[in-house]
Amino acid sequence: QVQLVESGGGLVQTGGSLRLSCAASGRTFSRWRMGWFRQAPGNEREFVAAIRWSSATTTYADSVKGRFTISRDNAKNTVYLQMNSLKLEDTAVYYCAADSKMTPFHRDSVEYWGQGTQVTVSS
């Protein structure tokens, strides 16, 4: 069974930075994609960023382009999300996700979810 474990969430001020990590175990992810979604209270879970495991091709939601960077460490089976210039609206629970599909990365395409890590941005 594939397991995804997030870490790195916390409380930061607007304009600050935070790095999230997601460690994967239980499967070889060479041909998979992994990424991040987030969900704030009362909102649906929304796409943030994704990376193809082998090619390192990345995609981002418009709301985070230029501020967030996703990367991966193949040797550690770990994906990172570097979040800079954080805004109040970035406050959410961030979920690591993975799938092996060719369709657009979407919450309905995800095969594996992490447990979530809270990111709170304060003013």
Tab-separated table of C-alpha atoms in Angstrom, residues 25-81:
chain	number	residue	atom	x	y	z
A	25	SER	CA	6.698	4.662	0.516
A	26	GLY	CA	5.310	1.355	-0.718
A	27	ARG	CA	5.804	1.824	-4.457
A	28	THR	CA	8.238	2.869	-7.155
A	29	PHE	CA	7.142	6.254	-8.442
A	30	SER	CA	9.340	6.589	-11.527
A	31	ARG	CA	6.428	6.961	-13.935
A	32	TRP	CA	4.036	8.654	-11.573
A	33	ARG	CA	3.192	12.219	-10.759
A	34	MET	CA	2.929	13.712	-7.333
A	35	GLY	CA	1.759	17.038	-6.130
A	36	TRP	CA	-0.145	19.146	-3.702
A	37	PHE	CA	-3.726	20.137	-3.110
A	38	ARG	CA	-5.121	22.377	-0.430
A	39	GLN	CA	-8.421	22.829	1.310
A	40	ALA	CA	-9.601	25.706	3.435
A	41	PRO	CA	-12.670	25.480	5.686
A	42	GLY	CA	-15.833	25.659	3.616
A	43	ASN	CA	-13.967	25.234	0.333
A	44	GLU	CA	-13.384	22.324	-1.982
A	45	ARG	CA	-9.994	20.754	-2.193
A	46	GLU	CA	-8.105	22.550	-4.956
A	47	PHE	CA	-5.047	21.818	-7.033
A	48	VAL	CA	-1.839	23.628	-6.142
A	49	ALA	CA	1.113	22.062	-7.967
A	50	ALA	CA	2.284	18.802	-9.505
A	51	ILE	CA	5.423	17.203	-10.841
A	52	ARG	CA	6.010	14.218	-13.102
A	53	TRP	CA	8.379	11.920	-11.305
A	54	SER	CA	10.742	11.050	-14.150
A	55	SER	CA	10.707	14.192	-16.277
A	56	ALA	CA	10.279	16.705	-13.451
A	57	THR	CA	7.745	18.543	-15.585
A	58	THR	CA	5.791	20.867	-13.325
A	59	THR	CA	2.394	22.499	-13.355
A	60	TYR	CA	0.952	25.118	-11.046
A	61	ALA	CA	-2.348	26.649	-10.213
A	62	ASP	CA	-2.571	30.246	-11.377
A	63	SER	CA	-2.987	31.387	-7.794
A	64	VAL	CA	0.500	30.212	-6.820
A	65	LYS	CA	2.546	30.712	-9.992
A	66	GLY	CA	5.693	32.664	-9.313
A	67	ARG	CA	5.440	32.074	-5.578
A	68	PHE	CA	5.458	28.302	-5.091
A	69	THR	CA	7.968	25.810	-6.435
A	70	ILE	CA	7.534	22.051	-6.498
A	71	SER	CA	10.508	19.714	-6.713
A	72	ARG	CA	11.413	16.119	-6.047
A	73	ASP	CA	14.284	14.065	-4.697
A	74	ASN	CA	14.290	10.722	-6.494
A	75	ALA	CA	16.633	9.041	-4.049
A	76	LYS	CA	14.438	9.939	-1.094
A	77	ASN	CA	11.070	9.467	-2.817
A	78	THR	CA	10.180	12.879	-1.511
A	79	VAL	CA	8.368	15.830	-3.041
A	80	TYR	CA	8.758	19.361	-1.758
A	81	LEU	CA	6.687	22.481	-2.024
